[in-house]
Coordinates of C-alpha atoms in Angstrom, one line a residue:
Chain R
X1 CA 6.0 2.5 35.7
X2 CA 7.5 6.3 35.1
X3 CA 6.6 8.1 38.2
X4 CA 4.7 10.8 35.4
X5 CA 2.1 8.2 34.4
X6 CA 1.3 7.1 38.2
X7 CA 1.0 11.4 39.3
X8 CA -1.8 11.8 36.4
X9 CA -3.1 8.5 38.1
X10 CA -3.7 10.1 41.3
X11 CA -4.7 13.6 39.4
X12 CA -8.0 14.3 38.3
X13 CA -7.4 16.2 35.3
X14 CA -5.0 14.7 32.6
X15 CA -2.7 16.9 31.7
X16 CA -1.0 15.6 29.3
X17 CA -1.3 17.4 26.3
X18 CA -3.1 16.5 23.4
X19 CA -1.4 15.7 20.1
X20 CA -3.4 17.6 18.1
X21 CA -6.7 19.3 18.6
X22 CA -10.1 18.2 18.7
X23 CA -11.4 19.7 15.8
X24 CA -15.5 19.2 15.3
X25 CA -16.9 21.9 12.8
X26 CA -14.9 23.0 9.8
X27 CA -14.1 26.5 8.5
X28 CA -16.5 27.4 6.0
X29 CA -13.1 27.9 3.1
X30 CA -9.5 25.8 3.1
X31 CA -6.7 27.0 1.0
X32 CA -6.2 22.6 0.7
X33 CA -8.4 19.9 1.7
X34 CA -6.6 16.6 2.6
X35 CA -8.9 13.4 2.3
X36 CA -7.4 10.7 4.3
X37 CA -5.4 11.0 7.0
X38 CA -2.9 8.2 7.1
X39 CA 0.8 8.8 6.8
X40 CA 0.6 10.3 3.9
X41 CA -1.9 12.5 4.1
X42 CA -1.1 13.7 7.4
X43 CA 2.7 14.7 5.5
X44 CA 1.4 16.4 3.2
X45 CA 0.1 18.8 5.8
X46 CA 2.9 18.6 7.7
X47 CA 4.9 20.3 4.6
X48 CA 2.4 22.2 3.3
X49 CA 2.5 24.1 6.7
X50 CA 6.5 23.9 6.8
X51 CA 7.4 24.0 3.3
X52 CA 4.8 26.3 1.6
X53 CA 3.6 28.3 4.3
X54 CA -0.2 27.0 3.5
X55 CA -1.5 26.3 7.1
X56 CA -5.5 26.8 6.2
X57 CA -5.4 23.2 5.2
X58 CA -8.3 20.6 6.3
X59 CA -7.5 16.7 6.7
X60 CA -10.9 14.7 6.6
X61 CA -10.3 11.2 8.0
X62 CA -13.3 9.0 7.8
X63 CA -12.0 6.6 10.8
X64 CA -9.2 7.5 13.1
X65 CA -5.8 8.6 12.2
X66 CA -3.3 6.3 10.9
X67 CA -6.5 3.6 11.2
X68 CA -5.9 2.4 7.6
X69 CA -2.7 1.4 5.7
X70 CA -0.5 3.3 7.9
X71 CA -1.4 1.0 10.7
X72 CA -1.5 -2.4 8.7
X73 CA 1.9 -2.6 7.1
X74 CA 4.9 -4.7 8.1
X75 CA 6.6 -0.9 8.7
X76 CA 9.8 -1.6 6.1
X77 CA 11.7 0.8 5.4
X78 CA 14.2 0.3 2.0
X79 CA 15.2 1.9 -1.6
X80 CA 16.7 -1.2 -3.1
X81 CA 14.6 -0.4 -5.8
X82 CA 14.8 -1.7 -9.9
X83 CA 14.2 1.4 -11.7
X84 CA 16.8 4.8 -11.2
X85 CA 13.7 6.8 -10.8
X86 CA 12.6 4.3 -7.9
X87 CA 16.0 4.3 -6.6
X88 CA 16.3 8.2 -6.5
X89 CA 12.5 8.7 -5.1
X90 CA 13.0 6.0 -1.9
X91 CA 16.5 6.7 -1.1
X92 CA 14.7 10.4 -0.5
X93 CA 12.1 8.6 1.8
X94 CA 14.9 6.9 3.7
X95 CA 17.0 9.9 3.9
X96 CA 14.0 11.8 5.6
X97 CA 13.3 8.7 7.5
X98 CA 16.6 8.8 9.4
X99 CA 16.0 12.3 10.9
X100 CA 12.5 12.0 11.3
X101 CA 12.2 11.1 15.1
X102 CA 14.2 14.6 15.2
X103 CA 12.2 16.7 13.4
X104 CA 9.1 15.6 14.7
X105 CA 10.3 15.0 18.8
X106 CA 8.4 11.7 18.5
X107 CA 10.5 8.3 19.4
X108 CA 9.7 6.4 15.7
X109 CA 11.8 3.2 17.0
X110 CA 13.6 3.7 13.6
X111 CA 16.2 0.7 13.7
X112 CA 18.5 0.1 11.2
X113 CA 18.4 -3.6 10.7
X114 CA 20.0 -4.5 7.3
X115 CA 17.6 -6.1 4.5
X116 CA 17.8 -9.3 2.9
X117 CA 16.2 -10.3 -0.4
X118 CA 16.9 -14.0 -0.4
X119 CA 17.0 -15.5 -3.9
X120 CA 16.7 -19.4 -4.4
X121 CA 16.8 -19.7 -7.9
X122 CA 19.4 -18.4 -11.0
X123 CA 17.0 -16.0 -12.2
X124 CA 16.4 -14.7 -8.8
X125 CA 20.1 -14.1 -8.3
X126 CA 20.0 -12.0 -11.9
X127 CA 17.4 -9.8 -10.9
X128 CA 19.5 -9.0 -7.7
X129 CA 22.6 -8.1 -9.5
X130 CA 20.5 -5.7 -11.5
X131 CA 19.1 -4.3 -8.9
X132 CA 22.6 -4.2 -7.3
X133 CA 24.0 -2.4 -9.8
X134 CA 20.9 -0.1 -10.3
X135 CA 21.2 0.9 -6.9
X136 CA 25.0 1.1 -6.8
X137 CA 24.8 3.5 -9.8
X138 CA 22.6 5.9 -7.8
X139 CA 24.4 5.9 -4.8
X140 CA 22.2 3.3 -2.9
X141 CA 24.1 0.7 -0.6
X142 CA 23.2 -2.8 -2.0
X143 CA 25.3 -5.6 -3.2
X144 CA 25.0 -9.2 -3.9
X145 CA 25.7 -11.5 -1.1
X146 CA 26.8 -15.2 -0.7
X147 CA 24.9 -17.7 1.7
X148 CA 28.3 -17.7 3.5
X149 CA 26.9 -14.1 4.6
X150 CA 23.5 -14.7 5.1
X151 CA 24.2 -17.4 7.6
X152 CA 26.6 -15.5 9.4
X153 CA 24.2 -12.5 9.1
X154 CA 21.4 -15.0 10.5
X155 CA 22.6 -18.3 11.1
X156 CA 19.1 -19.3 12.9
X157 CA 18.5 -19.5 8.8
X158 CA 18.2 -22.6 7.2
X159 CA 20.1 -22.2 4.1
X160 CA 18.1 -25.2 2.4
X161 CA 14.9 -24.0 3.3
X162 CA 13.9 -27.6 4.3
X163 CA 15.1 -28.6 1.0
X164 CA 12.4 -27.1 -0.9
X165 CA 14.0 -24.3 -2.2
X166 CA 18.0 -23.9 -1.1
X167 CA 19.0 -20.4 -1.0
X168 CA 21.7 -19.4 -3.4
X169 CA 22.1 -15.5 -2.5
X170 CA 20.8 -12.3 -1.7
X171 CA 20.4 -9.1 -2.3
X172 CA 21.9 -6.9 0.7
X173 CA 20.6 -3.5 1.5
X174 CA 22.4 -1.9 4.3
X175 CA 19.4 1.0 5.1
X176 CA 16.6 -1.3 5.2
X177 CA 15.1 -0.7 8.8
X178 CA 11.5 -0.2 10.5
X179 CA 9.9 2.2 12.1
X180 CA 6.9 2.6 14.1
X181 CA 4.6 3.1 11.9
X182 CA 1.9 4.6 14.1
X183 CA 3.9 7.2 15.5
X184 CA 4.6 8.4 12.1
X185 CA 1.1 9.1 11.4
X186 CA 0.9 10.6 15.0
X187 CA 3.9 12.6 14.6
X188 CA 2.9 14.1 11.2
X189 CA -0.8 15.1 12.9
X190 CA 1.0 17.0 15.9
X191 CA 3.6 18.9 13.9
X192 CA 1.1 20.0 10.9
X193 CA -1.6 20.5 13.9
X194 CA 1.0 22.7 15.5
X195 CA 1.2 25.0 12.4
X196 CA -2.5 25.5 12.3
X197 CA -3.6 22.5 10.0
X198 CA -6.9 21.3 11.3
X199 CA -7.4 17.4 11.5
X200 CA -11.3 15.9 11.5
X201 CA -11.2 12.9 12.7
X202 CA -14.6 10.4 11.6
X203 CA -15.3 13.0 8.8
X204 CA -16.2 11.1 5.6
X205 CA -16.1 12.6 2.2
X206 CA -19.7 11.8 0.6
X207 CA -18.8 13.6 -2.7
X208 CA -16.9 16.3 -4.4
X209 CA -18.0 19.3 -6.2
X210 CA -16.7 19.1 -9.3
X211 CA -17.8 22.2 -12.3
X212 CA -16.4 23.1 -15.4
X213 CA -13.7 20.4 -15.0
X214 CA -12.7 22.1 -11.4
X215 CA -13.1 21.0 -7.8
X216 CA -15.0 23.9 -5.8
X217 CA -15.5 21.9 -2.6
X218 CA -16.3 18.7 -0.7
X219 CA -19.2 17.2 0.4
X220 CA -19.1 15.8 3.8
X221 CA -20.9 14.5 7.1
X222 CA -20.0 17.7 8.9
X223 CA -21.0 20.1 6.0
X224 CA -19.6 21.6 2.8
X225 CA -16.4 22.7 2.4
X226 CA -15.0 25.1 -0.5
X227 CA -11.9 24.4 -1.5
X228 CA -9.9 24.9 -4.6
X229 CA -7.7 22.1 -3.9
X230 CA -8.3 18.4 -3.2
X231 CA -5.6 15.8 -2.3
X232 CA -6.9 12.1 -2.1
X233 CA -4.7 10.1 -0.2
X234 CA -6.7 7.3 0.5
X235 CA -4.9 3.8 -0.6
X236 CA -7.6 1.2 -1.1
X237 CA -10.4 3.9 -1.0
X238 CA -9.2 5.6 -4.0
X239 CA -11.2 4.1 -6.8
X240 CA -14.5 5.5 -4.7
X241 CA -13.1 8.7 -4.4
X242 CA -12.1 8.6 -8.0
X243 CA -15.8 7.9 -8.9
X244 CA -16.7 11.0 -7.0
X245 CA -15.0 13.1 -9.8
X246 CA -15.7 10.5 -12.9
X247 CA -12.1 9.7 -13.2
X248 CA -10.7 6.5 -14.4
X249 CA -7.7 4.9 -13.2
X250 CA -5.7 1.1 -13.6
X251 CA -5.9 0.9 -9.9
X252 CA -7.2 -2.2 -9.1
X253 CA -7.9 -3.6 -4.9
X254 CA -6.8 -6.1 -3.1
X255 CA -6.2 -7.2 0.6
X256 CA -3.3 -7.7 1.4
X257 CA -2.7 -10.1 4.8
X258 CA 0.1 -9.9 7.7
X259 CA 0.4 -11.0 11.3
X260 CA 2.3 -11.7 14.2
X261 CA 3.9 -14.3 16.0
X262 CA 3.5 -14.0 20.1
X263 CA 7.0 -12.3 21.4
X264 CA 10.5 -14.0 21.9
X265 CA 13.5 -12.9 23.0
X266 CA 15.8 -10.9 20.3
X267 CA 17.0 -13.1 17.9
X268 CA 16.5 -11.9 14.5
X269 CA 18.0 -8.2 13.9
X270 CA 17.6 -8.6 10.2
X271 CA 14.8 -7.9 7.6
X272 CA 14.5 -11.0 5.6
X273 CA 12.5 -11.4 2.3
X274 CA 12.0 -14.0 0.0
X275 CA 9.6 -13.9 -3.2
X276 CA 9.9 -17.4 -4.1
X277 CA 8.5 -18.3 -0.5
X278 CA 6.0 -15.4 -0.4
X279 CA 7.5 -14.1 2.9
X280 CA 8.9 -11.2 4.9
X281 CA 9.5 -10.9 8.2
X282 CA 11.5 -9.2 11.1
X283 CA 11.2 -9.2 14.9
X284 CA 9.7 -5.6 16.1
X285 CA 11.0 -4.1 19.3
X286 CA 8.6 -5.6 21.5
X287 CA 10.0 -9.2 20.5
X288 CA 7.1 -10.2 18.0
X289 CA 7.9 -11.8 14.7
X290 CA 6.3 -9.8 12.5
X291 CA 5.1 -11.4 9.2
X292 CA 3.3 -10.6 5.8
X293 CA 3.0 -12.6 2.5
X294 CA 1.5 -11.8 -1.2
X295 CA -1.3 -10.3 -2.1
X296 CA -4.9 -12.4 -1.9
X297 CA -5.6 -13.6 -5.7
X298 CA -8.2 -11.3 -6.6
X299 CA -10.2 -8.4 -6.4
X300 CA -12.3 -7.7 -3.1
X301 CA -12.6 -4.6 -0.9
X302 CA -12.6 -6.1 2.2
X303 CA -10.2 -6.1 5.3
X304 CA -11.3 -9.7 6.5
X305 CA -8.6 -12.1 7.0
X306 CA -8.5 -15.9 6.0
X307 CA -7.5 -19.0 7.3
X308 CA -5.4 -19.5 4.0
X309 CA -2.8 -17.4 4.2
X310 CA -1.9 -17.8 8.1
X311 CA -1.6 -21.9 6.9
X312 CA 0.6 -20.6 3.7
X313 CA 2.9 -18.4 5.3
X314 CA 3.6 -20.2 8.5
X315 CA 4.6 -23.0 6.3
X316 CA 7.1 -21.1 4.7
X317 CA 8.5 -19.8 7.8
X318 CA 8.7 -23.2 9.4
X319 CA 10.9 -24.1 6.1
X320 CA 13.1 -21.2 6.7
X321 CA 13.2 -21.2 10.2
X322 CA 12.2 -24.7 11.3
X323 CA 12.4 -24.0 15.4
X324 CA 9.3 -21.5 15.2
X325 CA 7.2 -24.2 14.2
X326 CA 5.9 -24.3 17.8
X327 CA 6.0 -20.4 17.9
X328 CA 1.8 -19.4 18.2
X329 CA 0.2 -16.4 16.1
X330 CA -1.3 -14.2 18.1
X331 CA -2.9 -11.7 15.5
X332 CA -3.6 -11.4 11.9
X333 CA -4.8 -8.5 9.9
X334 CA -5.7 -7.0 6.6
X335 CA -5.5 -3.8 4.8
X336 CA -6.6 -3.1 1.2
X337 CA -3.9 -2.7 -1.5
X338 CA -4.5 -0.3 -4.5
X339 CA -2.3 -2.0 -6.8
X340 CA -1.2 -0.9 -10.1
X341 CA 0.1 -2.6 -13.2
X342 CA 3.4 -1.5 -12.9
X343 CA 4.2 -1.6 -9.2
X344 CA 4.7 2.1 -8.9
X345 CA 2.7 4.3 -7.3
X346 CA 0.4 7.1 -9.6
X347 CA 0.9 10.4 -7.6
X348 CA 0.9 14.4 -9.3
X349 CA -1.7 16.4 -11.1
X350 CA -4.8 14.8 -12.9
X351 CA -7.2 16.1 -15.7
X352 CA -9.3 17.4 -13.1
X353 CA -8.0 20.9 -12.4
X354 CA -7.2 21.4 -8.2
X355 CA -7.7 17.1 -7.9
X356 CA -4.5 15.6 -6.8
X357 CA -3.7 12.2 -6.3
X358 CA -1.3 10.2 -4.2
X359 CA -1.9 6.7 -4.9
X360 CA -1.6 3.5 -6.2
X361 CA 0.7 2.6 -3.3
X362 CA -0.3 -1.3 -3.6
X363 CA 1.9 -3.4 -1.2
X364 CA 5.1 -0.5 -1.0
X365 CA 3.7 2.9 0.9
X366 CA 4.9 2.7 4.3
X367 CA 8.5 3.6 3.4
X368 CA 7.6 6.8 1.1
X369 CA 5.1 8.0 3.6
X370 CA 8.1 11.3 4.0
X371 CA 8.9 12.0 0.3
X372 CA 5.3 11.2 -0.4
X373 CA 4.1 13.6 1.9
X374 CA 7.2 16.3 0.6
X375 CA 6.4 15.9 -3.1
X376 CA 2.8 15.9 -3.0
X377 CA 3.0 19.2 -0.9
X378 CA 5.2 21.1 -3.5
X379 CA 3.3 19.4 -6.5
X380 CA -0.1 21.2 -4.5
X381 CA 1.6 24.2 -3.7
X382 CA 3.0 24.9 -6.9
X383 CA 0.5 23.4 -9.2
X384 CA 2.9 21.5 -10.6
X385 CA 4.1 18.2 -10.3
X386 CA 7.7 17.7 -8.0
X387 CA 10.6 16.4 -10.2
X388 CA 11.3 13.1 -8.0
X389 CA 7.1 12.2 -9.3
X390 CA 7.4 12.9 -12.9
X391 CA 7.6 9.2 -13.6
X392 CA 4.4 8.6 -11.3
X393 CA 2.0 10.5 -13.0
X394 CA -1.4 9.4 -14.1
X395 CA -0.9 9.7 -17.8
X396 CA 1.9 7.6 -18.1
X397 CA -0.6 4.4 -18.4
X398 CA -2.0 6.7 -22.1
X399 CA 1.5 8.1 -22.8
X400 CA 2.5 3.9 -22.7
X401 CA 5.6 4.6 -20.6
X402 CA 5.2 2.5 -17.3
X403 CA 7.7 2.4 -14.8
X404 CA 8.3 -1.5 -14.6
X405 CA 9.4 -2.1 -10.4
X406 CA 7.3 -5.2 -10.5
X407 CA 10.9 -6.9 -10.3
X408 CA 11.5 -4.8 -6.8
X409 CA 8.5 -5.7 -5.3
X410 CA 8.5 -8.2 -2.5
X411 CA 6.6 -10.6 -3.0
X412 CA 3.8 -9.5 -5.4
X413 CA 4.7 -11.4 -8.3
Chain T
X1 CA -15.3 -17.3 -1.3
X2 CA -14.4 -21.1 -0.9
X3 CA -15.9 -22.1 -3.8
X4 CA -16.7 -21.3 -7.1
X5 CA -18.8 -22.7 -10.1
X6 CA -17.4 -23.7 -13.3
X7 CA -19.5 -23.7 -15.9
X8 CA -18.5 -26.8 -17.4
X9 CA -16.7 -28.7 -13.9
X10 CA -19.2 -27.6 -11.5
X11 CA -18.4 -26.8 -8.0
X12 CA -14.3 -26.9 -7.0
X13 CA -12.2 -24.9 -4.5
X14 CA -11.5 -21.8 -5.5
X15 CA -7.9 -22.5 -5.0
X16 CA -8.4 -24.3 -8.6
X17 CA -9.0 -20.7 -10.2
X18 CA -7.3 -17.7 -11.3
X19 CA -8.6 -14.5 -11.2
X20 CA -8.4 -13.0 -14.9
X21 CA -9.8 -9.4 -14.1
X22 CA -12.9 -7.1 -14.8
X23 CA -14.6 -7.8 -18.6
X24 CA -13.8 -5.5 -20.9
X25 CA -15.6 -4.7 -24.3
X26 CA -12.4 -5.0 -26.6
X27 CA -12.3 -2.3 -29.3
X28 CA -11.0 -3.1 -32.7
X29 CA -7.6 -2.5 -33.0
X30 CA -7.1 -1.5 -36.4
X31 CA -9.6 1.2 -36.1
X32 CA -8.8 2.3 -31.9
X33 CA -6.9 5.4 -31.2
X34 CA -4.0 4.9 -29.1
X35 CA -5.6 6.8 -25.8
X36 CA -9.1 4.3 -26.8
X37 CA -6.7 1.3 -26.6
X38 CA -5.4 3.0 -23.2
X39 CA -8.7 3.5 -21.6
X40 CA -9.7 -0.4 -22.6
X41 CA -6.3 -1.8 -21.3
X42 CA -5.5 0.3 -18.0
X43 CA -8.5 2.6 -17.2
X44 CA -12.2 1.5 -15.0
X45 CA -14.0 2.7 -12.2
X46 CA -12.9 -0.1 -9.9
X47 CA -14.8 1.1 -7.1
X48 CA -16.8 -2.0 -5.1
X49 CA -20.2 -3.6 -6.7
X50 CA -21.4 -6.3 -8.9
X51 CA -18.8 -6.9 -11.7
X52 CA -18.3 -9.2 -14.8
X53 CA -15.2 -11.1 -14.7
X54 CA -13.1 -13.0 -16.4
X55 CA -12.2 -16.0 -14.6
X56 CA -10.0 -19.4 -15.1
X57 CA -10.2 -22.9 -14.1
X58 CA -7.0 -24.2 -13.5
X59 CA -7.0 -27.9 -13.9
X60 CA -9.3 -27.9 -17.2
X61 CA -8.1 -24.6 -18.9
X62 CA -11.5 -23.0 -18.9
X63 CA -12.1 -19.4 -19.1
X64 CA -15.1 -18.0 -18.0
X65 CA -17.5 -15.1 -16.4
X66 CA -18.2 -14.4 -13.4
X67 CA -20.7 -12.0 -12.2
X68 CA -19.3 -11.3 -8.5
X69 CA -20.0 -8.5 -6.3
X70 CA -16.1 -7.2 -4.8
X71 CA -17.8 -5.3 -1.8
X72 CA -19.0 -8.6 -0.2
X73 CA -17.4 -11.6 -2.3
X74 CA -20.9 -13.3 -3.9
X75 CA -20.9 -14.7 -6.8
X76 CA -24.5 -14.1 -8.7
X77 CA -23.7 -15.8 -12.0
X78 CA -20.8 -18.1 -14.0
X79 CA -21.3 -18.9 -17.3
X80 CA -19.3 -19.5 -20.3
X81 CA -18.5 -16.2 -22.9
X82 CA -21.5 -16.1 -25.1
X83 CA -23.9 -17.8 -23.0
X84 CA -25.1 -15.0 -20.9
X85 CA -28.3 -16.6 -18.8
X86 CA -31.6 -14.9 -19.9
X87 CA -32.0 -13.5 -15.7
X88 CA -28.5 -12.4 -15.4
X89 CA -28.7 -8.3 -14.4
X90 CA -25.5 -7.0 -15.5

C-alpha cells in the first residue's frame, strides 16, 4: 500500500483533490451545452476550452461520467481502417492517443500491443491485402502476415482453430494498443474542468428548445438552460435525443456484449481478432482476458446480458485457444450500439441550426474518443464542419455517398 | 426474447429468425424524389417503443410482422403481411 493512501487513512479529512468539481445548479446561459459526458463528450470540452478558448461550456450527464460506452468497450485502440478517409481520421485518434497520458497527467495504461486480424478463409485474406495497402498508402503501418508469424507472434494460438476454421493469415497493425478507458473519460473531465467547463453529473436532458429551426436551450432536471449550441454525444441514446428536435437519422440500436475471463499470468501481449469466429480479445494489465463478440441480432435498447453469447464466444475461444477451456468468466456486460449502415460514424452540423451531432459510433468509438472530441470542437467553434469529418456528415445517407468500412469492422458483419 | 411466433410454424427459438428491420411504407419509385427514396431507405425515429417489424423464419423462408416493443423485448402481435389482426394497435 503507498504510504499516501494509509496517511489519508489515519486523517480525517481527505485531501486528495477532486478531479473536477461538484457542480449542482447551472448557470442560467452556456456559450455550448454538451449532452453526454462519456469520452467523447467530455473531449469536446476539453478542446473547446484548449483549442477555442470557449470555457462557458455545460456537460449534462444523465448517470455518471464515463458510465455508458466509454466504460463498456473492449478499450482498442487501431486505424487499420478500409476507407483513406477512415485511415486518415483514426490514425489522428492514435496519434493523440500516444501523447495523451502527457497531456492530460493521468496514467491511461496505453500499451502498444500489436493487432491481429486473423483471416481463415481466401476472401478474408483479400480484404486484408486491401486494407493493407489502403493503409500503406496513407502512411498507416499494416501488412499482410503469414501464420508462420502469427504463431511466433502468439504461438499459445492454435493455427487450425480446432479444425473448424484453419487460419491462413492476418492482417498486422503495429499501433493497435489499449488504453484505460476510464481514465480517459476522467482525464478529459479534470483537464476541461480545470479550464472552467462545468460537468453535471445525474443531469438528464428532458427536451430541447427548438424555434424557428434553432436550438435556444435545454430542458433539464435541474432547470433550463439557454444555449445556442447543443452537442449530443450520447451513443445508444441518440435516437431519443434526436426525437427531442424531430430529426431523423439511419441510426439503428443494438447491444452489444463483452466480458472477462478471471486473471492469469501475462501471456497474451497481442490484440487478436477474428470475424469469421466473432471474436476479439486481449489480456488487460491486471491479467484478465478481456473478450467481446458481434453485435446481438436485432434491435433492443437494453444493456441486459444473455446467456447466448457468453456460450458463443467461449466456444470460439476454446477453438483458438483450447487451454482456457477451464479458464472461468467472471463478468459480462452490455452497452448499446448506435449502428449505422455503413459502419462509419455520422458526426458535423445537422439541419437544425446550433444542433451538432457526434454519433453513430456503433461497435468502433473507443479509439476516436481524441479526434472525436478535437473535430467536433472546431466543427462547434467554427460552425463548420472539421475537414477529417467531411465524409461523416449526416447528409451523406440523401446525398447517396456512404462511406463503406463495413469491411474494417471487427466483427459486425 | 427466447421465443417467437411464426405465423404459419408456430412457436420456435428465436435463434430460427432473422431480424429484417422496422416496416416501412414503400413509396413508388417511378414517382419518389431522390431525398423521398432517402428518407424511406435510411431515415426513422428509432427511439425505443412498440414497432412493426419485418421479421424472417429461417428454416421455412417466411417473412413476416412483428409488432414488438424494443424498450423491453415483448412481442404484442406476428402476423403475415396483409393479415393485420382486427385488435392489433399499431
Amino acid at each position: 500500500m503507498p504510504l499516501r493512501l494509509l496517511k489519508y487513512a489515519l486523517n480525517r479529512e481527505y485531501k486528495e483533490p477532486r478531479f473536477f468539481r461538484d457542480c449542482q445548479t447551472p448557470k442560467e446561459t452556456y456559450d455550448a451545452v454538451i449532452i453526454g459526458g462519456g469520452g467523447h463528450g467530455l473531449a469536446a470540452a476539453y478542446y473547446l476550452a484548449k483549442d477555442h478558448g470557449i470555457t462557458n461550456v455545460a456537460v449534462l450527464e444523465k448517470g455518471y461520467i464515463g458510465g455508458g460506452n466509454t466504460g463498456r468497450n473492449t478499450t482498442i485502440v487501431r486505424s487499420n481502417y478500409l476507407t483513406p478517409d477512415g485511415v486518415n481520421f483514426y490514425d489522428a485518434s492514435v496519434k493523440l492517443f500516444e501523447g495523451l497520458s502527457e497531456e492530460l497527467d493521468i496514467n491511461l495504461f496505453y500499451s502498444n500491443r500489436g493487432h491481429f486480424t486473423l483471416a481463415h478463409t481466401e476472401s478474408a485474406m483479400r480484404t486484408m491485402r486491401w486494407r493493407a495497402e489502403v493503409n500503406k498508402h496513407v502512411g498507416v503501418k499494416s501488412r499482410v502476415v503469414g501464420t508462420d508469424e502469427i504463431s511466433m507472434a502468439c504461438p499459445q494460438l492454435d493455427i487450425s482453430c480446432s479444425g473448424k476454421a484453419p487460419i491462413q493469415g492476418a492482417l498486422y497493425h503495429e499501433p493497435g494498443s489499449i488504453a484505460r478507458h476510464d481514465a480517459v473519460a476522467w482525464g478529459y473531465a479534470r483537464g476541461a474542468d480545470s479550464q472552467g467547463v462545468e460537468i453535471f453529473q445525474n443531469t438528464e436532458v428532458q427536451s430541447i428548445d427548438v424555434r424557428d429551426g434553432k436550438v435556444h436551450g435545454v430542458q433539464t432536471n435541474r432547470g433550463y438552460i439557454k444555449t445556442g449550441k447543443v452537442l449530443s454525444a450520447v451513443a445508444g441514446f441518440t435516437p431519443r435525443i434526436c426525437k427531442m428536435v424531430g430529426l431523423q437519422t439511419p441510426i439503428v440500436i443494438h447491444p452489444l456484449q463483452a466480458c472477462v475471463t478471471e486473471p492469469m499470468k501475462p501471456w497474451l501481449d497481442t490484440i487478436l481478432v477474428s470475424g469469421s469466429l466473432h471474436v476479439y480479445v486481449s489480456q488487460s494489465s491486471r491479467g484478465e482476458l478481456v473478450m467481446g463478440a458481434s453485435l446481438d441480432p436485432y434491435e433492443f435498447h437494453s444493456t441486459r446480458s444473455t446467456f447466448d453469447f457468453v456460450e458463443g464466444l467461449t466456444s470460439h475461444i476454446a477453438d483458438m485457444f483450447p487451454f482456457l477451456s477451464n479458464v472461468k468468466v467472471v463478468r459480462q456486460w452490455a452497452g448499446m450500439a448506435d449502428m449505422t449502415p455503413d459502419f462509419a460514424p455520422i458526426m458535423g452540423k445537422t439541419p437544425i441550426e446550433g444542433f451538432y451531432l457526434d454519433a453513430g459510433w456503433g461497435t468502433w468509438g473507443f479509439k476516436a474518443t481524441p479526434i472525436s472530441g478535437k473535430t467536433m470542437a472546431a466543427t462547434m467553434a467554427n460552425d463548420k464542419a472539421h475537414d477529417l469529418i467531411h465524409s461523416f456528415r449526416l447528409s451523406r445517407f440523401e446525398d447517396y455517398e456512404l462511406t463503406g468500412e463495413k469491411g474494417a469492422a471487427s466483427v459486425g458483419h | 426474447m427466447k421465443l417467437l411466433n411464426c405465423p404459419i410454424n408456430g412457436v420456435r427459438p428465436v435463434s430460427e429468425f432473422i431480424f429484417g428491420g422496422e416496416f416501412r411504407e414503400m413509396p413508388d419509385p417511378s414517382k419518389a424524389t431522390d431525398s423521398d427514396w432517402a428518407a424511406y431507405v435510411f431515415y426513422r425515429d428509432n427511439a425505443p417503443g412498440v414497432k412493426k417489424e419485418w421479421w424472417f423464419h429461417s428454416p421455412s423462408g417466411t417473412w413476416f410482422i412483428a409488432e414488438r416493443n424494443t424498450a423491453t423485448d415483448e412481442v404484442l402481435a406476428t402476423y403475415l403481411f396483409g393479415k393485420k389482426p382486427a385488435e392489433s394497435t399499431v
